[in-house]
Amino acid sequence: MTQDNPFGQVLVALVTPMTADGEVDWPGVEKHIDDVISAGADGIVVTGTTGETSTLTDPEKIRLVEVGKDVAAGRAKIITGGGSNETAHAIELYKHSEQVGADGIMIVTPYYNKPTQAGILTHFRLVADATDLPVILYDIPGRTGVPITYETILRLAKHPNILAIKDAKGDFSEVSRVLNQTDLMYFSGADENILPHLAIGATGLIGVTANIAPAPYRVIVDAVNRGDLAAATAAHRQLEPLVRAVMTHVPGTVAAKYILHGLGRIGSPRVRLPLVGPEEWEAALIEDEIDHVTGVPGVDFRNFRPDRNAAAGGALPKVAGTTR
């Protein structure tokens, strides 16, 4: 059965721009969302891993959905990510996100608790039951400590609200099995694997590097859609050094903000503790990779002016009250 896609195909795992003292830079958020949509994104995931969901307050998470909807103005879908490793808290967050206009939700496997597959199954089902929004499952065992097994994915695929999965495991044989056995849409959640995932039937991507360069991902997806593997491969190879710069040496959030700030596209590279900006040697490695980036549409590194001092350290949130 072919189903409509309510999420888009080129989804940006959005960074949350912040001021130098660690406050959310709301004008910067608006500008960045508009920039990536104008460059070809048709979906935005706010408050995900890349958006620093673990150190955002609940009010900030809800406001990010509101701002995203306002800026997108129908040009792109706004998906809220993150959730919680406490099922009741996750339900509360997603219900509130639905009330303020989210187009979909992305539910991460409960982290730190290390639940059994029965616990994972129950968590996802209860959250999906609590909303009328379409759901993307987020499978990233490197961060959560536990995978969603193939058998659990098959059971979850029967839920009417669960329409897709974001895969950050990189198990291509499992991707094919799930695509053969379910109607789930697959979204690549590993920037280096986006073209291979698309080539075996994935629907789209939820990318970190797309914060910096959405346009070539639009090229790749559109080329795959029309069966032009040569054009998709050329864009993929062009992007490879940039993906390496973003995803190899420090957490993707840190590298993406460092690069976006160096390009003058966000006002500060600041991240919230326990994340910190790249150390001198890490920044040097990122810049070495950038030296190999040429011809990527929408990115001109001739104007790259990184500020290692601005990126150093971290900042505590300055929002009054609880952070949860």
Coordinates of C-alpha atoms in Angstrom, one line a residue:
M1 CA 0.0 0.0 0.0
T2 CA 1.3 3.5 -0.9
Q3 CA 0.5 6.2 1.6
D4 CA 0.7 9.9 1.5
N5 CA 3.9 11.4 3.1
P6 CA 2.9 14.0 5.8
F7 CA 6.5 14.8 6.7
G8 CA 8.4 15.9 3.6
Q9 CA 11.5 14.3 2.2
V10 CA 14.4 16.8 2.9
L11 CA 14.1 17.3 6.7
V12 CA 16.6 19.3 8.6
A13 CA 17.5 18.2 12.2
L14 CA 17.5 21.8 13.2
V15 CA 20.2 23.3 15.5
T16 CA 18.8 25.7 18.1
P17 CA 20.7 29.0 17.6
M18 CA 21.7 30.6 21.0
T19 CA 23.1 33.8 22.2
A20 CA 26.6 34.0 23.6
D21 CA 25.2 33.6 27.2
G22 CA 23.2 30.5 26.3
E23 CA 19.7 31.9 25.8
V24 CA 17.7 30.8 22.8
D25 CA 18.3 33.3 20.1
W26 CA 14.7 33.6 18.9
P27 CA 15.4 36.0 15.9
G28 CA 18.2 33.7 15.0
V29 CA 15.9 30.7 15.1
E30 CA 13.5 32.4 12.8
K31 CA 16.2 33.4 10.3
H32 CA 17.7 29.9 10.3
I33 CA 14.4 28.2 9.7
D34 CA 13.6 30.6 6.8
D35 CA 17.1 30.0 5.4
V36 CA 16.9 26.2 5.2
I37 CA 13.4 26.2 3.9
S38 CA 14.3 28.7 1.2
A39 CA 17.2 26.5 0.3
G40 CA 15.1 23.4 -0.3
A41 CA 14.0 21.8 3.0
D42 CA 10.4 20.7 3.1
G43 CA 10.5 19.5 6.7
I44 CA 12.0 20.8 9.9
V45 CA 12.6 18.7 13.1
V46 CA 12.8 21.0 16.0
T47 CA 13.8 20.0 19.6
G48 CA 15.6 16.9 18.3
T49 CA 19.1 15.6 19.3
T50 CA 20.7 18.2 17.1
G51 CA 18.4 20.9 18.6
E52 CA 19.8 20.1 22.1
T53 CA 16.5 18.8 23.4
S54 CA 18.2 17.5 26.5
T55 CA 19.0 21.0 27.7
L56 CA 16.0 22.9 26.4
T57 CA 13.2 23.7 28.8
D58 CA 9.7 22.5 28.1
P59 CA 8.5 26.1 27.3
E60 CA 11.4 26.5 24.9
K61 CA 10.4 23.3 23.2
I62 CA 6.8 24.4 22.7
R63 CA 7.8 27.8 21.5
L64 CA 10.2 26.3 18.9
V65 CA 7.1 24.5 17.4
E66 CA 5.2 27.8 17.4
V67 CA 8.0 29.8 15.8
G68 CA 8.6 27.0 13.3
K69 CA 5.0 27.0 12.2
D70 CA 4.9 30.8 12.0
V71 CA 8.1 31.0 9.9
A72 CA 7.3 28.0 7.7
A73 CA 3.8 29.4 6.8
G74 CA 2.9 26.2 5.0
R75 CA 6.2 25.9 3.1
A76 CA 7.5 23.0 5.2
K77 CA 6.2 20.6 7.8
I78 CA 7.2 21.2 11.5
I79 CA 8.0 18.0 13.3
T80 CA 8.7 18.0 17.1
G81 CA 11.4 15.6 18.3
G82 CA 13.0 14.7 21.6
G83 CA 10.2 13.6 23.8
S84 CA 11.3 12.1 27.1
N85 CA 12.5 8.9 28.7
E86 CA 9.5 9.2 31.0
T87 CA 6.4 8.1 29.1
A88 CA 3.9 10.4 30.9
H89 CA 6.2 13.4 30.3
A90 CA 6.6 12.5 26.7
I91 CA 2.8 12.4 26.3
E92 CA 2.4 15.8 27.9
L93 CA 5.0 17.3 25.6
Y94 CA 3.6 15.9 22.4
K95 CA 0.0 16.8 23.3
H96 CA 1.1 20.4 23.9
S97 CA 3.1 20.4 20.7
E98 CA 0.0 19.2 18.8
Q99 CA -2.1 22.0 20.4
V100 CA 0.3 24.6 19.1
G101 CA 0.3 23.3 15.6
A102 CA 3.0 20.6 15.1
D103 CA 2.5 18.6 11.9
G104 CA 4.1 15.4 13.3
I105 CA 6.1 14.0 16.2
M106 CA 9.3 12.0 16.3
I107 CA 9.6 9.7 19.3
V108 CA 13.0 8.6 20.5
T109 CA 13.6 5.3 22.2
P110 CA 13.6 5.9 25.9
Y111 CA 17.2 6.6 26.9
Y112 CA 19.1 5.8 30.1
N113 CA 16.4 3.5 31.5
K114 CA 17.4 0.6 29.1
P115 CA 13.9 -0.8 28.9
T116 CA 13.1 -4.2 27.5
Q117 CA 11.5 -4.4 24.1
A118 CA 8.2 -4.8 25.8
G119 CA 8.8 -1.5 27.6
I120 CA 9.8 0.2 24.3
L121 CA 6.7 -1.2 22.6
T122 CA 4.4 0.1 25.3
H123 CA 6.1 3.5 25.4
F124 CA 5.7 4.1 21.7
R125 CA 2.1 2.8 21.6
L126 CA 1.0 4.9 24.5
V127 CA 2.5 8.1 23.1
A128 CA 1.1 7.3 19.6
D129 CA -2.3 6.7 21.2
A130 CA -2.2 10.1 22.9
T131 CA -2.0 12.1 19.7
D132 CA -3.7 12.3 16.3
L133 CA -0.5 13.4 14.7
P134 CA 1.6 11.2 12.4
V135 CA 4.5 9.5 14.2
I136 CA 8.1 8.9 13.3
L137 CA 10.0 6.3 15.4
Y138 CA 13.6 7.3 16.1
D139 CA 16.0 4.4 16.4
I140 CA 19.4 5.6 17.6
P141 CA 20.9 3.0 19.9
G142 CA 24.3 4.7 20.1
R143 CA 22.6 7.4 22.2
T144 CA 19.7 5.6 23.9
G145 CA 21.6 2.4 24.8
V146 CA 19.0 0.0 23.3
P147 CA 17.8 -0.6 19.7
I148 CA 14.3 -1.0 18.5
T149 CA 14.5 -4.6 17.3
Y150 CA 13.1 -5.8 13.9
E151 CA 10.3 -7.7 15.7
T152 CA 9.3 -4.6 17.7
I153 CA 9.3 -2.4 14.6
L154 CA 7.0 -4.9 12.9
R155 CA 4.5 -4.7 15.8
L156 CA 4.7 -1.0 16.0
A157 CA 4.1 -0.6 12.3
K158 CA 0.5 -1.9 12.8
H159 CA -0.4 1.2 14.9
P160 CA -2.4 3.6 12.7
N161 CA -0.5 6.7 13.8
I162 CA 3.0 5.3 13.4
L163 CA 3.9 6.0 9.8
A164 CA 7.7 6.2 9.6
I165 CA 11.0 5.4 11.2
K166 CA 14.2 7.4 11.4
D167 CA 17.2 5.0 11.2
A168 CA 20.5 5.8 12.8
K169 CA 21.7 2.2 13.1
G170 CA 23.1 1.8 9.6
D171 CA 21.9 -1.8 9.3
F172 CA 21.0 -1.9 5.6
S173 CA 19.7 -5.5 5.6
E174 CA 17.2 -4.5 8.3
V175 CA 16.1 -1.5 6.3
S176 CA 15.2 -3.7 3.4
R177 CA 13.4 -6.2 5.6
V178 CA 11.3 -3.5 7.2
L179 CA 10.5 -1.9 3.8
N180 CA 9.5 -5.3 2.5
Q181 CA 7.4 -6.3 5.5
T182 CA 5.7 -3.0 6.5
D183 CA 4.3 0.2 5.0
L184 CA 6.6 2.4 7.1
M185 CA 8.4 5.2 5.5
Y186 CA 12.1 5.2 6.2
F187 CA 14.1 8.3 6.9
S188 CA 17.9 8.2 6.9
G189 CA 19.3 9.5 10.2
A190 CA 23.0 9.2 9.4
D191 CA 24.3 11.8 7.0
E192 CA 26.9 9.6 5.5
N193 CA 24.3 7.0 4.6
I194 CA 21.6 9.2 3.0
L195 CA 22.1 8.2 -0.6
P196 CA 22.5 4.5 0.1
H197 CA 19.3 4.5 2.1
L198 CA 17.5 6.3 -0.6
A199 CA 18.8 3.9 -3.2
I200 CA 17.2 1.0 -1.5
G201 CA 13.8 2.7 -1.0
A202 CA 14.0 5.2 1.9
T203 CA 11.6 8.1 1.7
G204 CA 13.9 10.8 2.7
L205 CA 16.4 12.1 5.3
I206 CA 16.6 13.9 8.6
G207 CA 20.0 15.5 8.4
V208 CA 22.4 17.5 10.5
T209 CA 24.6 18.7 7.6
A210 CA 21.4 19.9 6.0
N211 CA 21.6 22.8 8.5
I212 CA 24.5 24.1 6.4
A213 CA 23.7 22.8 3.0
P214 CA 20.0 21.9 2.3
A215 CA 20.2 22.5 -1.4
P216 CA 22.4 19.5 -2.4
Y217 CA 20.1 17.2 -0.4
R218 CA 17.2 18.5 -2.4
V219 CA 19.3 17.7 -5.5
I220 CA 19.9 14.1 -4.3
V221 CA 16.3 13.4 -3.3
D222 CA 14.9 14.9 -6.5
A223 CA 17.5 12.9 -8.6
V224 CA 16.6 9.6 -6.9
N225 CA 12.9 10.4 -7.4
R226 CA 13.4 10.6 -11.1
G227 CA 15.8 7.7 -11.3
D228 CA 18.9 9.7 -12.0
L229 CA 21.5 7.9 -9.9
A230 CA 24.4 9.6 -11.6
A231 CA 23.2 13.0 -10.6
A232 CA 22.5 11.8 -7.0
T233 CA 25.9 10.3 -6.7
A234 CA 27.7 13.4 -7.9
A235 CA 25.9 15.5 -5.3
H236 CA 26.6 12.9 -2.6
R237 CA 30.3 12.9 -3.4
Q238 CA 30.4 16.7 -3.4
L239 CA 28.9 16.7 0.1
E240 CA 31.2 14.0 1.5
P241 CA 33.9 16.3 2.9
L242 CA 31.3 18.6 4.5
V243 CA 29.6 15.6 6.1
R244 CA 32.9 14.4 7.4
A245 CA 33.6 17.9 8.9
V246 CA 30.2 18.0 10.7
M247 CA 29.9 14.4 11.8
T248 CA 33.4 13.0 12.6
H249 CA 35.3 15.0 15.2
V250 CA 32.8 16.4 17.7
P251 CA 29.0 16.0 18.2
G252 CA 27.2 17.1 15.1
T253 CA 25.4 19.9 16.9
V254 CA 28.7 21.4 18.0
A255 CA 30.3 21.2 14.5
A256 CA 27.2 22.5 12.7
K257 CA 27.0 25.5 15.0
Y258 CA 30.7 26.2 14.7
I259 CA 30.5 26.1 10.9
L260 CA 27.2 28.1 10.6
H261 CA 28.7 30.8 12.8
G262 CA 31.9 30.9 10.8
L263 CA 29.8 31.4 7.7
G264 CA 27.9 34.3 9.4
R265 CA 24.6 32.5 9.4
I266 CA 24.0 32.3 13.1
G267 CA 25.1 34.9 15.7
S268 CA 27.0 32.5 18.1
P269 CA 28.3 29.0 18.0
R270 CA 27.2 28.5 21.7
V271 CA 25.9 25.2 22.9
R272 CA 24.6 24.3 26.4
L273 CA 26.5 22.3 28.9
P274 CA 27.5 19.5 29.0
L275 CA 28.2 20.2 25.3
V276 CA 31.0 22.6 24.7
G277 CA 32.5 24.1 21.6
P278 CA 35.4 22.4 19.8
E279 CA 38.8 22.5 21.4
E280 CA 41.6 24.0 19.4
W281 CA 42.7 20.7 17.9
E282 CA 39.2 19.7 17.1
A283 CA 38.5 23.0 15.4
A284 CA 41.6 22.5 13.4
L285 CA 40.4 19.1 12.2
I286 CA 37.0 20.5 11.2
E287 CA 38.7 23.3 9.3
D288 CA 41.0 20.8 7.6
E289 CA 38.0 18.9 6.3
I290 CA 36.4 22.1 5.1
D291 CA 39.5 22.8 3.0
H292 CA 38.3 19.8 0.8
V293 CA 34.8 21.2 0.3
T294 CA 34.3 22.6 -3.2
G295 CA 31.3 23.4 -5.3
V296 CA 28.5 22.7 -2.7
P297 CA 25.5 24.7 -3.7
G298 CA 24.6 27.4 -1.2
V299 CA 27.8 27.3 0.7
D300 CA 30.8 29.6 0.0
F301 CA 33.7 28.8 2.3
R302 CA 35.8 31.6 0.9
N303 CA 33.9 33.7 3.4
F304 CA 34.4 31.2 6.3
R305 CA 35.6 33.1 9.4
P306 CA 35.6 30.7 12.3
D307 CA 35.9 32.1 15.8
R308 CA 37.5 29.5 18.1
N309 CA 37.2 31.8 21.2
A310 CA 33.5 32.3 20.7
A311 CA 33.0 28.5 20.4
A312 CA 35.0 27.7 23.6
G313 CA 33.1 26.6 26.7
G314 CA 29.4 26.2 27.3
A315 CA 26.6 28.0 29.0
L316 CA 23.8 27.2 31.4
P317 CA 20.2 28.1 30.4
K318 CA 19.0 31.3 32.0
V319 CA 15.3 30.6 32.0
A320 CA 13.7 31.0 35.3
G321 CA 12.1 28.0 37.0
T322 CA 12.6 24.3 36.4
T323 CA 14.2 23.0 33.3
R324 CA 11.6 20.3 33.0

